[in-house]
Amino acid sequence: MTIHSRRNILCVLRSARIGAAILLAAVMLTLGSCKPPRHIGPPPDIRITSASLSATGGTVVFGFDDRRGGANRKRLGLFDVASRSIRLVDQPENFRWGSPVFAPAGRKLAFTSYCFYDCTPEEFGYHVGMLDLDTGAWQIVTADGRNNMRLSPNFSQDGKSILFVSAKAEWNKEGGSRPKGFFGVSSLSLETRQERQLLPNAAETTTFQSVGRPTLMAGGDVLFTCMAPFKGAFEEMAGRMNLRNTHNFACRLRPDGSLGIVPGLERQYANSLSASADGKRIAFIARSSPGKQGRGFGSDLFVHEAGVIRETTQLGTHAYLTDISDDGAVALFLADDTRKKNWSIWLHRVGAGETREILTPDALHLFLGATD
């Protein structure tokens, strides 16, 4: 579905369990503000949780929760944009894989790996894993998953290292875990398997309550969304700039370890940052323009380039997570018009201004039903 104007969007109802009365109400809403009813039915048993583009933008790798039949599995899939075909990624039964991303060459994936039972001590806990799409061979590339959490991995442009969100892990007697303290950023060399903590560091002690997927730029800067600074120099800077602690900042970690805001985004609410390979085009999610009619959530895809911020989509909905192709021509994001985070995957062609929904939870549900 191609969208040129917010008012021309046809609301698509995503749940087969919605009754006839709700369907009629939704049709009426389509003719008006197109705002869907809230809190309808049980939580979805198929939910897309993350997605990422290949270097050229021709393939999407995505993570999803599969709760059908009372199970609770985290699975991965591949979506070919041209053929609109889906391929599931085989994975071990006792592992939960998520947040997949493509290596620059496109034939390998990095992902988060979690295992609690029936795994070796080296596989236990929170890790970064890698998968060869051609052979199906996979491996854990980090160590000590019991004490360290690794989330939201992302490759460097040369493919020689992986950046990720890091925190210390704290476990309870029931086998559950949570971050011990606050989140920072770390990197892993794939050549030496050595991890290095980038934030906090000797120069910058700030950590955050929330950190988005980090992107390593060609000049050595690391870009990421950060929210709620916890101590350190950044908190002082945020106070000096009169920014709220709950604001989603467009953070930039410099090669010298100092921390600041991405130039040009100092006063911009910016969530889910992603940058082209040359760093000249940055995509992010932000609040829609003031006064624009929306669905009660008011978020859209924005692009920052050459000092100019442009609102590139007109959805005015609930949006999350961006990824942009290496050449900056195609941007991916997740969007949803309910409050259940029942995400669909969308693509936006930046130059053409074309936005379309490419994979919905319902379509994934039908595919899974046909392959079971």
Coordinates of C-alpha atoms in Angstrom, one line a residue:
M1 CA 0.0 0.0 0.0
T2 CA 1.5 3.3 -1.1
I3 CA 0.7 6.4 1.1
H4 CA 1.0 10.0 0.0
S5 CA -1.3 11.7 2.5
R6 CA -2.4 10.9 6.0
R7 CA -6.0 11.5 5.2
N8 CA -6.0 8.9 2.4
I9 CA -4.9 6.0 4.5
L10 CA -7.4 3.2 4.8
C11 CA -7.5 1.7 8.3
V12 CA -6.6 -2.0 8.2
L13 CA -8.1 -4.1 11.0
R14 CA -5.5 -6.7 12.1
S15 CA -7.5 -9.1 14.3
A16 CA -9.7 -11.9 12.9
R17 CA -11.3 -12.1 16.3
I18 CA -13.0 -8.7 16.1
G19 CA -16.7 -9.0 16.0
A20 CA -19.1 -7.6 13.3
A21 CA -20.0 -4.6 15.4
I22 CA -16.4 -3.6 15.8
L23 CA -15.8 -4.0 12.1
L24 CA -18.7 -1.7 11.3
A25 CA -17.4 0.9 13.8
A26 CA -14.0 0.7 12.2
V27 CA -15.4 1.3 8.8
M28 CA -17.1 4.4 10.1
L29 CA -13.8 5.5 11.7
T30 CA -12.2 5.1 8.3
L31 CA -14.5 7.7 6.9
G32 CA -13.7 10.0 9.7
S33 CA -10.5 10.4 11.7
C34 CA -9.4 6.8 11.1
K35 CA -8.7 6.3 14.8
P36 CA -9.1 2.6 15.7
P37 CA -10.8 1.3 18.8
R38 CA -8.5 0.5 21.7
H39 CA -8.0 -2.5 23.9
I40 CA -9.9 -4.9 21.6
G41 CA -9.5 -8.7 22.3
P42 CA -6.6 -10.6 23.8
P43 CA -2.9 -9.9 23.2
P44 CA -1.7 -11.0 19.8
D45 CA -0.1 -14.5 19.7
I46 CA 2.2 -13.4 16.8
R47 CA 4.0 -10.2 17.3
I48 CA 6.9 -8.7 15.2
T49 CA 9.4 -7.2 17.6
S50 CA 12.3 -6.0 15.5
A51 CA 13.6 -5.7 11.9
S52 CA 16.6 -4.7 9.9
L53 CA 17.5 -4.1 6.3
S54 CA 20.2 -5.7 4.2
A55 CA 22.9 -3.3 2.9
T56 CA 20.9 -2.7 -0.4
G57 CA 17.5 -2.7 1.2
G58 CA 16.3 -5.8 -0.8
T59 CA 15.9 -8.1 2.2
V60 CA 14.5 -7.6 5.7
V61 CA 15.4 -9.8 8.7
F62 CA 12.9 -9.6 11.5
G63 CA 12.4 -11.1 15.0
F64 CA 9.0 -12.1 16.3
D65 CA 7.3 -13.6 19.3
D66 CA 5.3 -16.8 18.6
R67 CA 2.9 -17.5 21.5
R68 CA 0.6 -19.8 19.6
G69 CA -0.7 -22.8 21.5
G70 CA 0.6 -21.4 24.8
A71 CA 4.2 -21.5 23.8
N72 CA 6.6 -18.5 24.2
R73 CA 9.2 -18.7 21.4
K74 CA 11.4 -15.9 19.9
R75 CA 12.0 -16.6 16.2
L76 CA 13.6 -15.0 13.2
G77 CA 12.5 -14.7 9.6
L78 CA 13.6 -13.2 6.3
F79 CA 11.4 -11.2 4.0
D80 CA 12.3 -10.7 0.3
V81 CA 11.0 -7.3 -0.7
A82 CA 10.7 -7.9 -4.4
S83 CA 9.0 -11.3 -4.2
R84 CA 7.2 -10.7 -0.9
S85 CA 8.2 -14.1 0.2
I86 CA 9.0 -15.2 3.8
R87 CA 11.7 -17.7 4.9
L88 CA 12.0 -18.8 8.5
V89 CA 15.5 -19.1 10.1
D90 CA 16.1 -22.5 11.8
Q91 CA 17.3 -22.1 15.4
P92 CA 17.9 -24.4 18.4
E93 CA 14.8 -25.2 20.4
N94 CA 16.0 -23.9 23.8
F95 CA 17.5 -20.6 22.5
R96 CA 15.7 -17.3 22.2
W97 CA 17.1 -15.3 19.4
G98 CA 16.1 -11.6 18.8
S99 CA 17.1 -8.2 17.4
P100 CA 18.7 -9.6 14.2
V101 CA 20.9 -7.5 11.9
F102 CA 22.7 -8.2 8.6
A103 CA 26.5 -8.1 8.3
P104 CA 27.6 -5.6 5.6
A105 CA 28.2 -8.5 3.2
G106 CA 24.7 -9.6 3.7
R107 CA 25.1 -13.4 4.2
K108 CA 25.5 -13.4 8.0
L109 CA 23.4 -12.3 10.8
A110 CA 24.2 -11.0 14.3
F111 CA 21.5 -11.4 17.0
T112 CA 20.9 -11.5 20.7
S113 CA 21.0 -15.1 22.1
Y114 CA 19.4 -16.1 25.4
C115 CA 19.5 -19.6 26.9
F116 CA 18.6 -20.7 30.4
Y117 CA 18.3 -24.5 30.4
D118 CA 19.7 -27.4 28.3
C119 CA 22.7 -25.3 27.2
T120 CA 26.4 -25.4 28.0
P121 CA 27.9 -22.9 30.5
E122 CA 29.4 -21.1 27.5
E123 CA 26.0 -20.7 26.0
F124 CA 24.1 -19.8 29.1
G125 CA 22.7 -16.3 29.6
Y126 CA 22.8 -13.2 27.4
H127 CA 25.1 -13.3 24.3
V128 CA 25.6 -12.0 20.8
G129 CA 25.4 -14.8 18.3
M130 CA 26.2 -15.1 14.6
L131 CA 24.6 -17.2 11.9
D132 CA 25.8 -18.0 8.4
L133 CA 22.7 -17.9 6.2
D134 CA 24.2 -20.1 3.5
T135 CA 25.3 -23.0 5.7
G136 CA 23.1 -22.6 8.7
A137 CA 26.1 -22.7 11.0
W138 CA 25.9 -20.5 14.1
Q139 CA 28.1 -19.6 17.0
I140 CA 28.2 -17.6 20.2
V141 CA 30.8 -14.8 19.9
T142 CA 30.7 -13.4 23.4
A143 CA 31.7 -14.8 26.8
D144 CA 30.2 -14.8 30.4
G145 CA 26.6 -14.5 29.6
R146 CA 25.7 -15.1 33.2
N147 CA 27.1 -11.8 34.4
N148 CA 26.7 -9.6 31.3
M149 CA 23.7 -8.6 29.2
R150 CA 24.1 -7.8 25.5
L151 CA 21.2 -6.3 23.6
S152 CA 20.5 -4.6 20.2
P153 CA 23.7 -5.6 18.3
N154 CA 24.9 -3.8 15.2
F155 CA 27.8 -4.4 12.9
S156 CA 30.5 -1.8 12.1
Q157 CA 30.6 -0.8 8.5
D158 CA 33.7 -2.9 7.8
G159 CA 32.1 -6.0 9.5
K160 CA 35.1 -6.4 11.8
S161 CA 33.3 -5.5 15.1
I162 CA 29.8 -5.6 16.6
L163 CA 28.5 -2.8 18.9
F164 CA 25.7 -3.6 21.4
V165 CA 23.8 -2.2 24.4
S166 CA 25.4 -3.6 27.6
A167 CA 24.6 -3.9 31.3
K168 CA 25.4 -6.2 34.2
A169 CA 22.9 -9.0 34.7
E170 CA 21.2 -9.8 38.0
W171 CA 19.5 -13.1 38.6
N172 CA 16.8 -14.2 41.0
K173 CA 16.1 -17.5 42.6
E174 CA 13.4 -18.3 40.0
G175 CA 15.9 -18.0 37.2
G176 CA 14.7 -14.6 36.0
S177 CA 17.1 -11.8 35.4
R178 CA 17.2 -8.0 35.0
P179 CA 19.8 -5.3 34.4
K180 CA 21.9 -4.6 37.4
G181 CA 22.1 -0.8 37.3
F182 CA 21.8 1.1 34.0
F183 CA 22.7 0.6 30.3
G184 CA 25.8 1.6 28.4
V185 CA 27.5 0.7 25.1
S186 CA 30.1 -1.9 24.4
S187 CA 31.9 -3.3 21.3
L188 CA 33.3 -6.7 20.4
S189 CA 36.2 -7.4 18.0
L190 CA 35.4 -10.4 15.8
E191 CA 39.1 -10.9 15.2
T192 CA 40.2 -11.1 18.8
R193 CA 36.8 -11.8 20.5
Q194 CA 37.7 -9.0 23.0
E195 CA 35.0 -6.8 24.4
R196 CA 35.5 -3.2 25.2
Q197 CA 33.2 -1.0 27.3
L198 CA 32.7 2.3 25.4
L199 CA 30.2 3.9 27.8
P200 CA 30.7 4.5 30.7
N201 CA 34.5 5.1 30.3
A202 CA 37.2 7.0 32.1
A203 CA 36.1 10.3 30.6
E204 CA 32.3 9.9 30.7
T205 CA 30.6 8.1 33.6
T206 CA 27.0 8.6 32.4
T207 CA 24.8 5.6 31.8
F208 CA 21.1 5.6 30.8
Q209 CA 17.8 3.9 31.7
S210 CA 17.3 3.2 28.0
V211 CA 19.7 3.0 25.1
G212 CA 18.8 2.3 21.4
R213 CA 20.7 0.2 18.9
P214 CA 24.2 1.8 18.4
T215 CA 25.6 2.8 15.0
L216 CA 29.3 3.2 14.5
M217 CA 30.1 6.0 12.0
A218 CA 33.1 6.1 9.6
G219 CA 34.8 8.8 11.7
G220 CA 34.5 6.8 14.9
D221 CA 31.4 8.4 16.4
V222 CA 28.8 6.1 17.9
L223 CA 25.2 7.3 17.5
F224 CA 22.3 5.9 19.6
T225 CA 19.1 7.0 21.2
C226 CA 19.5 7.5 25.0
M227 CA 16.8 8.3 27.6
A228 CA 17.1 9.3 31.3
P229 CA 20.8 10.0 32.0
F230 CA 22.0 8.5 35.3
K231 CA 24.8 10.7 36.8
G232 CA 27.8 11.8 34.9
A233 CA 28.6 14.7 32.6
F234 CA 25.6 14.2 30.2
E235 CA 23.1 14.7 33.0
E236 CA 24.7 18.0 33.8
M237 CA 24.7 19.0 30.1
A238 CA 21.0 18.0 29.8
G239 CA 20.2 20.2 32.8
R240 CA 22.1 23.1 31.3
M241 CA 20.2 22.8 28.0
N242 CA 16.9 22.6 29.9
L243 CA 16.0 19.2 28.5
R244 CA 13.8 16.8 30.5
N245 CA 15.4 13.6 31.8
T246 CA 12.7 11.6 30.1
H247 CA 13.5 13.1 26.7
N248 CA 14.8 10.7 24.0
F249 CA 18.1 12.2 23.1
A250 CA 20.1 11.7 19.9
C251 CA 23.3 10.8 21.6
R252 CA 26.8 10.9 20.0
L253 CA 29.7 9.1 21.7
R254 CA 33.0 10.6 20.3
P255 CA 36.2 8.6 19.8
D256 CA 37.8 10.4 22.7
G257 CA 35.0 9.0 25.0
S258 CA 33.1 12.3 25.5
L259 CA 29.4 12.3 25.1
G260 CA 27.1 14.9 23.4
I261 CA 24.1 15.4 21.2
V262 CA 24.2 14.7 17.4
P263 CA 24.8 18.0 15.7
G264 CA 21.5 19.5 14.4
L265 CA 19.3 17.3 16.7
E266 CA 20.0 19.2 20.0
R267 CA 16.3 20.3 20.4
Q268 CA 14.7 17.4 18.6
Y269 CA 12.9 14.5 20.2
A270 CA 14.7 11.6 18.4
N271 CA 14.0 7.9 18.9
S272 CA 15.5 4.9 17.2
L273 CA 18.4 6.5 15.3
S274 CA 19.9 4.9 12.1
A275 CA 22.4 6.3 9.7
S276 CA 23.6 5.7 6.1
A277 CA 27.1 4.3 5.6
D278 CA 28.5 7.8 4.9
G279 CA 26.7 9.2 7.9
K280 CA 25.1 12.0 5.9
R281 CA 21.5 10.8 6.3
I282 CA 20.1 9.9 9.7
A283 CA 16.6 8.4 10.1
F284 CA 14.7 8.5 13.4
I285 CA 11.2 8.4 14.9
A286 CA 9.8 11.6 16.3
R287 CA 6.5 13.2 17.2
S288 CA 4.4 14.3 14.2
S289 CA 4.0 17.9 13.3
P290 CA 1.9 19.9 15.8
G291 CA -1.7 20.1 14.9
K292 CA -1.6 17.2 12.4
Q293 CA -4.5 14.8 12.7
G294 CA -3.3 11.4 14.0
R295 CA -4.4 8.2 15.7
G296 CA -3.6 9.3 19.2
F297 CA 0.0 8.4 19.1
G298 CA 1.5 11.1 16.8
S299 CA 4.8 9.6 15.6
D300 CA 6.4 9.5 12.1
L301 CA 9.6 8.8 10.3
F302 CA 12.0 11.8 10.1
V303 CA 15.3 12.3 8.2
H304 CA 18.1 14.6 9.1
E305 CA 20.4 15.6 6.3
A306 CA 22.7 18.6 5.5
G307 CA 21.4 20.4 8.6
V308 CA 17.7 20.0 7.6
I309 CA 15.1 17.9 9.4
R310 CA 12.3 16.5 7.3
E311 CA 9.2 14.6 8.3
T312 CA 9.1 12.0 5.6
T313 CA 5.9 10.0 6.4
Q314 CA 2.4 11.1 7.2
L315 CA 1.1 8.3 9.4
G316 CA 0.6 10.1 12.7
T317 CA 0.6 6.7 14.4
H318 CA 2.6 4.6 16.9
A319 CA 6.1 4.0 15.5
Y320 CA 9.3 2.4 16.6
L321 CA 12.7 1.3 15.4
T322 CA 14.4 2.5 12.2
D323 CA 17.0 1.1 9.9
I324 CA 18.3 2.7 6.8
S325 CA 20.1 1.1 3.8
D326 CA 23.8 1.8 3.3
D327 CA 23.1 4.3 0.5
G328 CA 20.4 6.0 2.5
A329 CA 17.7 5.4 -0.2
V330 CA 15.4 3.1 1.8
A331 CA 14.4 3.4 5.4
L332 CA 12.6 0.7 7.4
F333 CA 10.5 1.3 10.5
L334 CA 7.8 -0.5 12.6
A335 CA 4.4 1.0 13.0
D336 CA 1.1 0.1 14.8
D337 CA -2.3 1.7 15.2
T338 CA -3.2 0.0 18.5
R339 CA -1.7 0.1 21.9
K340 CA -0.5 -3.5 21.8
K341 CA 2.8 -3.0 20.0
N342 CA 1.4 -5.2 17.3
W343 CA 4.0 -3.9 14.8
S344 CA 3.9 -4.1 11.0
I345 CA 7.0 -3.5 9.0
W346 CA 7.1 -0.5 6.7
L347 CA 9.5 0.8 4.1
H348 CA 10.0 4.4 3.0
R349 CA 11.9 5.4 -0.2
V350 CA 13.5 8.6 0.8
G351 CA 14.0 10.2 -2.7
A352 CA 10.6 9.1 -4.1
G353 CA 8.7 9.9 -0.9
E354 CA 6.9 6.5 -1.2
T355 CA 5.8 4.7 2.0
R356 CA 4.3 1.2 2.1
E357 CA 3.5 -1.5 4.6
I358 CA 5.3 -4.7 3.6
L359 CA 4.6 -7.2 6.3
T360 CA 1.7 -7.4 8.8
P361 CA 1.2 -9.7 11.8
D362 CA -1.8 -11.1 10.0
A363 CA 0.2 -12.0 6.9
L364 CA 2.9 -13.6 9.1
H365 CA 0.2 -15.5 11.0
L366 CA -1.2 -16.9 7.7
F367 CA 2.2 -17.9 6.5
L368 CA 3.0 -19.7 9.8
G369 CA -0.3 -21.5 9.7
A370 CA 0.4 -22.7 6.2
T371 CA 3.9 -24.0 7.1
D372 CA 3.0 -25.7 10.4

